[in-house]
Coordinates of C-alpha atoms in Angstrom, one line a residue:
Chain B
M29 CA 8.9 -1.0 9.7
T30 CA 8.6 2.3 11.4
Q31 CA 6.0 4.6 9.8
P32 CA 7.8 7.9 9.7
A33 CA 6.1 11.2 10.3
I34 CA 7.4 12.3 6.9
S35 CA 8.1 10.6 3.5
R36 CA 10.0 7.3 3.7
V37 CA 12.5 8.6 1.1
L38 CA 14.0 12.1 1.1
A39 CA 16.5 13.7 -1.2
P40 CA 19.2 16.0 0.2
V41 CA 18.2 18.4 -2.6
V42 CA 21.0 19.5 -4.8
T43 CA 21.3 23.3 -5.1
P44 CA 21.6 25.0 -8.5
F45 CA 23.8 28.2 -8.6
D46 CA 23.8 31.0 -11.1
Q47 CA 26.9 32.6 -12.7
Q48 CA 27.5 34.7 -9.6
L49 CA 27.4 31.5 -7.5
E50 CA 24.1 32.7 -5.9
V51 CA 21.4 30.1 -5.3
D52 CA 19.2 29.8 -8.4
V53 CA 15.9 29.7 -6.5
N54 CA 13.7 29.2 -9.5
R55 CA 15.6 26.1 -10.7
L56 CA 15.6 24.9 -7.1
I57 CA 11.9 25.2 -6.8
S58 CA 11.4 23.3 -10.0
H59 CA 13.6 20.5 -8.9
C60 CA 11.9 20.3 -5.5
Q61 CA 8.5 20.1 -7.2
W62 CA 9.7 17.3 -9.4
L63 CA 10.9 15.4 -6.3
I64 CA 7.6 15.9 -4.6
D65 CA 5.8 14.7 -7.7
N66 CA 7.9 11.5 -7.5
N67 CA 6.9 10.9 -3.8
V68 CA 10.2 12.0 -2.4
G69 CA 10.5 14.5 0.5
L70 CA 12.8 17.5 0.7
A71 CA 15.9 17.3 2.9
V72 CA 17.0 20.7 1.7
F73 CA 20.4 21.9 3.0
G74 CA 21.9 18.5 3.3
T75 CA 25.5 17.6 2.6
N76 CA 24.6 17.0 -1.1
S77 CA 22.9 20.4 -1.2
E78 CA 26.3 22.1 -0.7
A79 CA 24.6 23.6 2.4
N80 CA 27.8 23.8 4.3
S81 CA 29.0 26.2 1.6
M82 CA 26.1 28.5 2.3
S83 CA 25.7 31.0 5.2
A84 CA 22.9 30.7 7.7
N85 CA 21.4 34.0 6.5
E86 CA 21.4 32.7 3.0
K87 CA 19.7 29.4 4.0
V88 CA 17.0 31.3 5.9
D89 CA 16.2 33.4 2.9
V90 CA 16.1 30.4 0.5
L91 CA 13.9 28.4 2.9
N92 CA 11.4 31.3 3.1
R93 CA 11.3 31.4 -0.7
L94 CA 10.7 27.7 -1.0
H95 CA 7.8 28.0 1.4
D96 CA 6.4 31.0 -0.4
A97 CA 6.5 29.0 -3.6
G98 CA 4.0 26.6 -2.1
L99 CA 6.3 23.6 -1.5
P100 CA 4.7 21.5 1.3
P101 CA 6.4 22.0 4.7
S102 CA 4.9 18.7 5.7
Q103 CA 7.4 17.0 3.4
M104 CA 10.4 19.1 4.4
M105 CA 13.3 18.3 6.7
P106 CA 15.9 21.1 6.3
G107 CA 19.4 20.6 7.4
T108 CA 20.0 23.0 10.3
G109 CA 23.1 21.8 12.1
C110 CA 25.9 24.4 12.0
C111 CA 29.1 24.7 14.0
S112 CA 27.7 27.5 16.1
I113 CA 24.7 27.2 18.4
D114 CA 23.4 30.6 17.2
D115 CA 23.3 29.6 13.5
T116 CA 21.8 26.2 14.4
V117 CA 19.0 27.9 16.5
L118 CA 18.3 30.4 13.8
L119 CA 17.8 27.8 11.1
T120 CA 15.9 25.4 13.3
R121 CA 13.5 28.1 14.5
T122 CA 12.9 29.2 11.0
S123 CA 12.1 25.6 9.9
V124 CA 9.8 25.0 12.8
S125 CA 8.0 28.3 12.3
L126 CA 7.4 27.5 8.7
G127 CA 5.8 24.2 9.7
C128 CA 8.5 21.8 8.5
T129 CA 7.9 18.3 9.8
G130 CA 11.5 17.9 11.1
V131 CA 15.0 19.2 10.9
L132 CA 18.1 17.2 10.1
M133 CA 20.8 18.2 12.5
L134 CA 24.6 17.7 12.1
P135 CA 26.6 17.9 15.3
P136 CA 29.0 20.9 15.5
F137 CA 31.8 19.6 13.3
Y138 CA 34.9 21.8 13.6
Y139 CA 36.3 20.7 17.0
K140 CA 37.3 17.0 16.9
N141 CA 37.5 14.3 19.5
V142 CA 34.8 16.0 21.5
S143 CA 33.0 14.0 24.2
D144 CA 29.4 12.8 24.3
E145 CA 28.9 15.1 27.2
G146 CA 29.9 18.1 25.1
L147 CA 27.6 17.0 22.2
F148 CA 24.8 16.4 24.7
R149 CA 25.2 20.0 26.0
H150 CA 25.2 21.4 22.4
F151 CA 22.0 19.6 21.4
S152 CA 20.3 20.4 24.7
E153 CA 21.2 24.1 24.4
V154 CA 19.7 24.2 20.9
V155 CA 16.5 22.5 22.0
E156 CA 16.1 24.7 25.1
R157 CA 16.7 27.9 23.0
V158 CA 14.3 26.9 20.2
A159 CA 11.8 26.1 23.0
D160 CA 9.0 24.9 20.6
D161 CA 7.0 21.7 21.2
R162 CA 6.7 21.3 17.5
L163 CA 10.4 20.7 17.1
R164 CA 11.3 17.2 15.7
V165 CA 15.1 16.7 15.4
Y166 CA 16.6 14.0 13.2
L167 CA 20.2 13.6 14.1
Y168 CA 22.7 13.4 11.3
H169 CA 25.5 10.8 11.7
I170 CA 28.0 11.2 8.9
P171 CA 31.4 10.5 10.3
P172 CA 33.2 10.2 6.9
I173 CA 32.6 13.9 6.3
A174 CA 31.7 15.6 9.6
Q175 CA 34.3 13.4 11.4
V176 CA 32.3 14.1 14.6
G177 CA 29.7 11.3 15.0
I178 CA 26.6 10.5 17.0
S179 CA 27.2 7.5 19.3
L180 CA 24.5 5.1 20.4
D181 CA 25.0 6.2 24.0
L182 CA 24.4 9.8 23.0
I183 CA 21.2 8.9 21.3
D184 CA 20.0 7.1 24.4
R185 CA 20.8 10.1 26.6
L186 CA 19.0 12.5 24.2
L187 CA 16.0 10.3 24.0
D188 CA 15.8 10.0 27.7
A189 CA 16.0 13.8 28.2
Y190 CA 13.8 14.8 25.2
P191 CA 11.7 11.8 24.1
K192 CA 9.3 13.8 21.9
T193 CA 12.0 16.0 20.3
F194 CA 14.6 13.5 19.1
A195 CA 12.5 11.8 16.4
G196 CA 15.1 9.9 14.4
I197 CA 18.5 9.8 12.7
K198 CA 20.1 9.6 9.3
D199 CA 22.9 7.1 9.4
S200 CA 25.4 8.0 6.7
S201 CA 28.2 5.9 8.3
G202 CA 28.1 3.6 5.4
D203 CA 28.4 0.8 8.0
W204 CA 25.4 -1.5 8.0
N205 CA 26.5 -2.9 11.4
N206 CA 26.0 0.5 12.9
T207 CA 22.5 0.9 11.3
E208 CA 21.5 -2.5 12.6
A209 CA 22.7 -1.7 16.1
M210 CA 20.6 1.5 16.0
L211 CA 17.6 -0.5 14.8
K212 CA 17.9 -3.0 17.6
R213 CA 18.3 -0.5 20.3
F214 CA 16.0 2.3 19.3
A215 CA 13.4 1.3 16.6
S216 CA 11.0 0.0 19.3
R217 CA 11.0 3.4 20.9
G218 CA 9.5 4.9 17.7
F219 CA 12.8 6.4 16.7
E220 CA 12.9 6.7 12.9
I221 CA 16.1 5.4 11.4
F222 CA 16.9 6.4 7.9
S223 CA 19.8 4.9 6.0
G224 CA 22.1 7.4 4.3
A225 CA 21.9 5.6 1.0
E226 CA 19.3 3.5 -0.8
T227 CA 21.8 0.7 -1.0
F228 CA 20.6 -0.3 2.5
L229 CA 17.0 0.6 1.9
L230 CA 15.5 -3.0 1.8
D231 CA 17.6 -4.2 4.8
N232 CA 16.6 -1.1 6.7
C233 CA 12.9 -1.6 6.0
R234 CA 13.1 -5.2 7.0
G235 CA 14.9 -4.3 10.2
G236 CA 12.3 -1.8 11.3
G237 CA 13.8 1.3 9.8
A238 CA 11.9 4.3 8.4
G239 CA 13.4 4.6 4.9
C240 CA 16.4 6.5 3.4
I241 CA 17.7 10.0 2.8
S242 CA 19.9 9.5 -0.1
A243 CA 21.9 11.7 -2.6
T244 CA 20.8 9.7 -5.6
A245 CA 17.1 10.3 -4.6
N246 CA 17.8 13.5 -6.5
V247 CA 18.0 11.7 -9.8
H248 CA 16.2 8.4 -9.2
P249 CA 13.3 9.4 -6.9
G250 CA 10.4 7.4 -8.2
P251 CA 11.9 3.9 -8.1
I252 CA 13.5 4.5 -4.7
A253 CA 10.2 5.7 -3.3
T254 CA 8.5 2.7 -4.8
L255 CA 10.7 0.2 -3.1
A256 CA 10.3 2.0 0.3
E257 CA 6.5 1.6 -0.1
N258 CA 6.6 -1.9 -1.4
W259 CA 9.5 -3.5 0.4
Q260 CA 7.4 -6.5 1.2
S261 CA 6.6 -7.2 -2.5
D262 CA 7.8 -10.3 -4.3
D263 CA 10.2 -8.4 -6.5
A264 CA 11.8 -6.3 -3.7
V265 CA 15.2 -7.8 -4.1
Q266 CA 15.1 -7.2 -7.9
Q267 CA 14.1 -3.6 -7.2
Q268 CA 17.0 -3.2 -4.8
Q269 CA 19.4 -4.6 -7.3
R270 CA 18.1 -2.1 -9.9
L271 CA 18.6 0.8 -7.4
N272 CA 22.2 -0.4 -6.7
D273 CA 22.9 -0.7 -10.4
I274 CA 22.0 3.0 -11.0
R275 CA 23.7 4.3 -7.9
S276 CA 26.9 2.6 -8.7
A277 CA 27.1 4.6 -11.9
F278 CA 27.5 7.7 -9.8
E279 CA 30.0 6.3 -7.3
G280 CA 33.0 6.6 -9.6
Y281 CA 32.8 10.4 -9.3
V282 CA 32.5 13.0 -6.6
M283 CA 28.8 12.7 -5.8
I284 CA 27.6 16.3 -5.9
P285 CA 29.0 17.3 -9.3
S286 CA 27.9 13.9 -10.8
L287 CA 24.3 14.4 -9.7
K288 CA 24.3 17.9 -11.2
A289 CA 25.9 16.5 -14.4
A290 CA 23.1 14.0 -14.7
I291 CA 20.4 16.6 -14.1
A292 CA 22.1 18.9 -16.6
A293 CA 22.2 16.2 -19.3
Y294 CA 18.7 14.8 -18.8
S295 CA 17.1 18.3 -18.7
D296 CA 19.4 19.7 -21.4
D297 CA 20.3 22.6 -19.1
D298 CA 24.0 23.2 -18.6
E299 CA 23.2 25.7 -15.8
W300 CA 22.9 22.7 -13.5
I301 CA 26.6 21.8 -14.0
R302 CA 27.9 24.6 -11.7
V303 CA 29.0 23.9 -8.1
R304 CA 30.3 26.2 -5.4
P305 CA 34.0 26.0 -4.3
P306 CA 35.6 24.1 -2.8
L307 CA 33.9 21.6 -5.1
V308 CA 34.7 21.4 -8.8
E309 CA 32.3 20.4 -11.6
L310 CA 33.0 17.2 -13.6
D311 CA 34.9 17.9 -16.8
E312 CA 33.3 17.2 -20.2
S313 CA 34.8 13.7 -20.7
Q314 CA 33.7 12.7 -17.2
R315 CA 30.2 14.0 -17.9
Q316 CA 30.0 12.2 -21.2
H317 CA 31.2 8.9 -19.6
L318 CA 28.7 9.2 -16.8
V319 CA 25.8 9.8 -19.2
T320 CA 26.9 7.0 -21.5
T321 CA 26.9 4.6 -18.5
L322 CA 23.5 5.8 -17.4
V323 CA 22.0 5.4 -20.9
E324 CA 23.5 1.9 -21.2
R325 CA 21.7 1.1 -18.0
S326 CA 18.4 2.4 -19.4
F327 CA 18.3 5.1 -16.8
E328 CA 15.6 7.7 -17.2
M329 CA 14.4 10.8 -15.3
P330 CA 10.8 10.9 -16.5
G331 CA 9.0 14.3 -16.2
L332 CA 12.2 16.2 -15.3
I333 CA 11.5 19.9 -15.7
Chain L
M27 CA 64.5 35.5 9.8
T28 CA 61.6 37.1 8.0
Q29 CA 60.5 40.4 9.7
P30 CA 56.7 40.0 9.8
A31 CA 54.3 42.9 9.1
I32 CA 52.8 42.1 12.6
S33 CA 54.1 40.8 15.9
R34 CA 56.4 37.8 15.8
V35 CA 54.2 36.0 18.3
L36 CA 50.4 36.1 18.4
A37 CA 47.9 34.4 20.6
P38 CA 44.7 32.8 19.3
V39 CA 42.9 34.7 22.0
V40 CA 40.7 32.6 24.3
T41 CA 37.2 33.8 24.5
P42 CA 35.4 34.2 27.9
F43 CA 31.7 33.4 27.9
D44 CA 29.1 34.6 30.5
Q45 CA 26.4 32.4 32.1
Q46 CA 24.2 32.7 29.0
L47 CA 27.2 31.5 26.9
E48 CA 27.4 34.9 25.3
V49 CA 30.9 36.4 24.7
D50 CA 32.0 38.3 27.8
V51 CA 33.4 41.3 25.9
N52 CA 34.8 43.2 28.8
R53 CA 36.8 40.2 30.1
L54 CA 38.0 39.6 26.5
I55 CA 39.2 43.2 26.2
S56 CA 41.1 42.9 29.4
H57 CA 42.8 39.7 28.3
C58 CA 43.7 41.3 24.9
Q59 CA 45.2 44.3 26.6
W60 CA 47.3 42.0 28.9
L61 CA 48.6 40.2 25.8
I62 CA 49.4 43.4 24.0
D63 CA 51.2 44.6 27.1
N64 CA 53.3 41.4 26.9
N65 CA 54.2 42.0 23.3
V66 CA 51.9 39.4 21.8
G67 CA 49.6 40.1 18.9
L68 CA 45.9 39.2 18.7
A69 CA 44.9 36.3 16.5
V70 CA 41.3 36.7 17.7
F71 CA 38.8 34.1 16.4
G72 CA 41.4 31.3 16.1
T73 CA 40.7 27.6 16.9
N74 CA 41.6 28.2 20.5
S75 CA 39.2 31.2 20.6
E76 CA 36.3 28.7 20.1
A77 CA 35.6 30.9 17.1
N78 CA 34.1 28.0 15.2
S79 CA 31.4 27.8 17.9
M80 CA 30.5 31.4 17.1
S81 CA 28.4 32.7 14.2
A82 CA 29.8 35.2 11.7
N83 CA 27.4 37.9 12.8
E84 CA 28.5 37.4 16.4
K85 CA 32.2 37.7 15.4
V86 CA 31.6 40.9 13.4
D87 CA 29.9 42.4 16.5
V88 CA 32.8 41.4 18.9
L89 CA 35.4 42.6 16.5
N90 CA 33.8 46.0 16.3
R91 CA 33.7 46.2 20.0
L92 CA 37.4 45.3 20.4
H93 CA 38.2 48.0 17.9
D94 CA 36.0 50.5 19.7
A95 CA 37.8 49.7 23.0
G96 CA 41.0 50.9 21.5
L97 CA 42.9 47.7 20.9
P98 CA 45.4 48.3 18.1
P99 CA 44.3 46.9 14.7
S100 CA 48.0 46.9 13.7
Q101 CA 48.5 44.0 16.1
M102 CA 45.3 42.1 15.0
M103 CA 45.0 39.1 12.8
P104 CA 41.4 37.9 13.1
G105 CA 40.4 34.4 12.0
T106 CA 38.0 34.8 9.1
G107 CA 37.8 31.5 7.3
C108 CA 34.4 29.9 7.5
C109 CA 32.8 27.1 5.5
S110 CA 30.9 29.6 3.3
I111 CA 32.3 32.2 1.0
D112 CA 29.6 34.7 2.2
D113 CA 30.7 34.4 5.9
T114 CA 34.4 34.5 5.0
V115 CA 33.9 37.6 2.9
L116 CA 31.8 39.3 5.6
L117 CA 34.4 38.7 8.3
T118 CA 37.4 39.5 6.1
R119 CA 35.9 42.8 4.8
T120 CA 35.1 43.8 8.4
S121 CA 38.7 43.1 9.5
V122 CA 40.2 45.0 6.6
S123 CA 37.9 48.0 7.0
L124 CA 38.9 48.2 10.7
G125 CA 42.6 48.3 9.7
C126 CA 43.7 44.9 10.9
T127 CA 47.1 44.1 9.6
G128 CA 46.1 40.6 8.4
V129 CA 43.5 37.9 8.6
L130 CA 44.1 34.2 9.4
M131 CA 42.1 32.1 6.9
L132 CA 41.0 28.5 7.3
P133 CA 40.1 26.7 4.2
P134 CA 36.4 25.7 4.0
F135 CA 36.4 22.6 6.2
Y136 CA 33.2 20.7 5.9
Y137 CA 33.7 19.0 2.5
K138 CA 36.6 16.6 2.6
N139 CA 39.1 15.3 0.0
V140 CA 38.6 18.4 -2.0
S141 CA 41.1 19.3 -4.7
D142 CA 43.7 22.1 -4.8
E143 CA 41.7 23.5 -7.8
G144 CA 38.6 23.7 -5.6
L145 CA 40.5 25.4 -2.8
F146 CA 42.2 27.8 -5.2
R147 CA 38.8 28.8 -6.5
H148 CA 37.5 29.3 -3.0
F149 CA 40.3 31.6 -1.9
S150 CA 40.3 33.4 -5.3
E151 CA 36.6 34.1 -5.0
V152 CA 37.1 35.5 -1.5
V153 CA 39.9 37.8 -2.6
E154 CA 38.0 39.0 -5.7
R155 CA 34.9 39.8 -3.6
V156 CA 36.7 41.6 -0.8
A157 CA 38.5 43.6 -3.6
D158 CA 40.7 45.7 -1.3
D159 CA 44.4 46.2 -1.8
R160 CA 44.9 46.3 1.9
L161 CA 44.0 42.7 2.3
R162 CA 46.8 40.4 3.7
V163 CA 45.8 36.8 4.0
Y164 CA 47.6 34.4 6.3
L165 CA 46.6 30.9 5.4
Y166 CA 45.8 28.5 8.2
H167 CA 47.0 24.9 7.8
I168 CA 45.7 22.8 10.6
P169 CA 45.0 19.3 9.2
P170 CA 44.5 17.6 12.6
I171 CA 41.4 19.7 13.2
A172 CA 40.2 21.1 9.9
Q173 CA 41.1 17.9 8.1
V174 CA 41.3 20.0 4.9
G175 CA 44.9 21.2 4.5
I176 CA 46.9 23.7 2.5
S177 CA 49.4 22.0 0.2
L178 CA 52.7 23.6 -0.9
D179 CA 51.5 23.6 -4.5
L180 CA 48.4 25.5 -3.5
I181 CA 50.5 28.1 -1.8
D182 CA 52.6 28.4 -4.9
R183 CA 49.6 28.9 -7.1
L184 CA 48.0 31.5 -4.8
L185 CA 51.3 33.4 -4.5
D186 CA 51.7 33.5 -8.3
A187 CA 48.1 34.8 -8.7
Y188 CA 48.0 37.2 -5.8
P189 CA 51.6 37.9 -4.7
K190 CA 50.8 40.9 -2.5
T191 CA 47.7 39.4 -0.9
F192 CA 48.9 36.0 0.4
A193 CA 51.3 37.2 3.1
G194 CA 52.0 34.1 5.0
I195 CA 50.8 31.0 6.8
K196 CA 50.3 29.4 10.2
D197 CA 51.5 25.8 10.1
S198 CA 49.6 23.9 12.8
S199 CA 50.4 20.5 11.2
G200 CA 52.6 19.7 14.1
D201 CA 55.0 18.3 11.5
W202 CA 58.4 20.1 11.5
N203 CA 59.2 18.6 8.1
N204 CA 56.2 20.4 6.6
T205 CA 57.2 23.8 8.2
E206 CA 60.8 23.2 6.9
A207 CA 59.6 22.5 3.4
M208 CA 57.5 25.7 3.5
L209 CA 60.5 27.7 4.7
K210 CA 62.7 26.4 1.9
R211 CA 60.2 27.0 -0.8
F212 CA 58.6 30.3 0.2
A213 CA 60.5 32.3 2.9
S214 CA 62.7 33.8 0.2
R215 CA 59.6 35.3 -1.4
G216 CA 58.8 37.2 1.8
F217 CA 56.1 34.7 2.8
E218 CA 55.8 34.9 6.5
I219 CA 55.8 31.4 8.1
F220 CA 54.5 31.1 11.6
S221 CA 54.7 27.8 13.5
G222 CA 51.5 26.7 15.2
A223 CA 53.2 26.2 18.5
E224 CA 56.2 27.8 20.3
T225 CA 57.7 24.3 20.5
F226 CA 59.1 25.0 17.0
L227 CA 59.8 28.7 17.6
L228 CA 63.6 28.6 17.7
D229 CA 63.9 26.2 14.8
N230 CA 61.4 28.3 12.8
C231 CA 63.3 31.6 13.5
R232 CA 66.6 29.9 12.5
G233 CA 65.1 28.6 9.3
G234 CA 63.9 32.0 8.2
G235 CA 60.4 31.9 9.7
A236 CA 58.4 34.8 11.1
G237 CA 57.5 33.6 14.6
C238 CA 54.6 31.6 16.0
I239 CA 50.9 31.8 16.6
S240 CA 50.3 29.6 19.6
A241 CA 47.6 28.6 22.1
T242 CA 49.9 28.9 25.1
A243 CA 50.8 32.4 24.1
N244 CA 47.5 33.2 25.9
V245 CA 49.1 32.3 29.2
H246 CA 52.9 32.6 28.7
P247 CA 53.1 35.6 26.3
G248 CA 56.1 37.5 27.6
P249 CA 58.7 34.7 27.6
I250 CA 57.5 33.5 24.1
A251 CA 57.8 37.0 22.7
T252 CA 61.2 37.4 24.3
L253 CA 62.6 34.3 22.6
A254 CA 61.1 35.4 19.2
E255 CA 62.9 38.8 19.6
N256 CA 66.2 37.3 20.9
W257 CA 66.4 34.0 19.1
Q258 CA 70.1 34.7 18.3
S259 CA 71.0 35.2 22.0
D260 CA 73.4 32.8 23.8
D261 CA 70.6 31.4 26.0
A262 CA 68.1 30.8 23.2
V263 CA 68.2 27.0 23.6
Q264 CA 67.6 27.3 27.4
Q265 CA 64.7 29.8 26.7
Q266 CA 63.2 27.2 24.3
Q267 CA 63.5 24.5 26.9
R268 CA 61.7 26.6 29.4
L269 CA 58.9 27.3 26.9
N270 CA 58.6 23.6 26.2
D271 CA 58.5 22.8 29.9
I272 CA 55.5 25.1 30.5
R273 CA 53.7 24.1 27.3
S274 CA 54.0 20.4 28.2
A275 CA 52.0 21.1 31.4
F276 CA 49.0 21.9 29.3
E277 CA 49.3 19.1 26.8
G278 CA 47.9 16.4 29.1
Y279 CA 44.4 18.1 28.8
V280 CA 42.2 19.4 26.1
M281 CA 43.9 22.7 25.3
I282 CA 41.1 25.2 25.4
P283 CA 39.6 24.4 28.8
S284 CA 43.1 24.0 30.3
L285 CA 44.1 27.5 29.1
K286 CA 41.0 28.9 30.6
A287 CA 41.5 26.9 33.8
A288 CA 45.0 28.5 34.2
I289 CA 43.7 32.0 33.6
A290 CA 40.9 31.4 36.1
A291 CA 43.3 30.2 38.7
Y292 CA 46.0 32.8 38.2
S293 CA 43.4 35.7 38.1
D294 CA 41.2 34.1 40.8
D295 CA 38.2 34.5 38.5
D296 CA 36.1 31.4 38.0
E297 CA 34.1 33.0 35.2
W298 CA 37.0 32.1 33.0
I299 CA 36.5 28.4 33.4
R300 CA 33.4 28.3 31.1
V301 CA 33.6 26.9 27.6
R302 CA 30.9 26.6 24.8
P303 CA 29.6 23.2 23.8
P304 CA 30.8 20.9 22.3
L305 CA 33.7 21.6 24.6
V306 CA 33.6 20.7 28.3
E307 CA 35.5 22.5 31.1
L308 CA 38.1 20.7 33.1
D309 CA 36.7 19.2 36.3
E310 CA 37.9 20.4 39.6
S311 CA 40.5 17.7 40.2
Q312 CA 42.0 18.3 36.7
R313 CA 42.2 22.0 37.4
Q314 CA 43.9 21.4 40.7
H315 CA 46.4 19.0 39.1
L316 CA 47.2 21.5 36.3
V317 CA 47.7 24.4 38.7
T318 CA 49.9 22.3 41.0
T319 CA 52.0 21.3 38.0
L320 CA 52.3 24.9 36.9
V321 CA 53.3 26.1 40.4
E322 CA 55.9 23.4 40.7
R323 CA 57.4 24.7 37.5
S324 CA 57.4 28.2 38.9
F325 CA 55.0 29.4 36.2
E326 CA 53.7 32.9 36.6
M327 CA 51.4 35.2 34.8
P328 CA 52.7 38.6 35.9
G329 CA 50.3 41.5 35.7
L330 CA 47.3 39.4 34.7
I331 CA 44.2 41.5 35.2

């Protein structure tokens, strides 16, 4: 297994919003602290953070406030990939200057059917403009949502050109064959491969991967982190089954509002229910059904603030 | 035919970039002036403007500079729809305050499979925040690229809630059946329906539509504008065939670099060839082949600066 430079498990941290739909930074800090206390790193501004419903300026401001609150940059991997080079560079520079261990970088995702050559030029331009030896980029492959993906040949080319900069990838293709192909081709070069869900965590660890960056690490952090640390233990398969059992309770709903509904219910704080458009919160019956399912499965969120 | 509040034909104005990949504002102003001189309005910051490779701050700056150069805001419909409400509001407010007749608004396009309810909330939030009676929104339906589309039911709901604000739509679905369904359902309410390519211009005018907003209006503005004004003339079908013949020369290539290649060739100015990543310019043999085809078809760009 590759020993990553950061936590083996990270959460794309869900973002609470207030009544004006502004980021509720105090609630966000509390949630980040709870994740850190449960041995999970902070992939703030991920897909599940509703980060692509936030402006670059807003993300810079929030990131500075998380840093000021004392959250450890060594455990942070902010999402910085935007459609424009300018926004991507702004967020990436901010992350590096605050000491974040890495950044999670989407490809530019508006224009479709773009070539590897065009994506290579985009990532190169970002790296050249940031111009900081501390930069560690984790590529973000999530074709179901971004539609624009990261091919194996593109990784190869980026690693050849910038071997110290391109540190790893999050594979949210949902396709184990793709993750396995990445492991076989790149793990031996120290490239850290994170699966995009804990469903593949054990397989990924066994194949030489680094861990996972998963939506449900927002609600089930401790047990996911435990498996990532103890994947060679006798009960690893049972641990994986338990993780799958909990995750499947969320998969009948749109993921982001269901994570927020669980946090709201388990912290008795309805402020957490809110999402930004174009997303819509779960309705009351959906929330009740989700919570009933979780309780039936003896799901807990110990220590949730 | 609906008489639109703006030109019947608009170009999503291609954006020249300098060696540092910054917007070459002087060349952009010249191109805008040439389009205006050819009776074509300015849908700056459209898909074909590479606008989604530009940051919101950058677009605000460029828009101000176009205005300062004396280009007529009455003929401008800037693209303002970004993934985040903040960026969309910033660009929309700027456009309205400069006196632009309308704005062309993409839905937020990162999150996929979102509901009409979520999109309604997004557009409502933008309208409420801009809070200016002068705002005229043209929705932008381009499912092949944005993946997130605008349904007929969503249009209906927006028109009911904000009848004066939602002024029309650009239908870039490439599906005439969809444009026809929009015409039948909404043209009688004064909703201005623009086809996303001049290929459907005559059909759209005959069906009660407003005109077209088309990539190739960047290179073939005069003849497209002429058909839009004279769609009831005896030679309208022949005019449409000529437009289709020219457009088809571009359709064998990626549209944006091919438009720029044509402008570069016809103005003898290679600075126009450049595109921003993730796009890639046409190679020299593609450019030669495109120009040869255009010359064979007696294509001209009279008065190009």
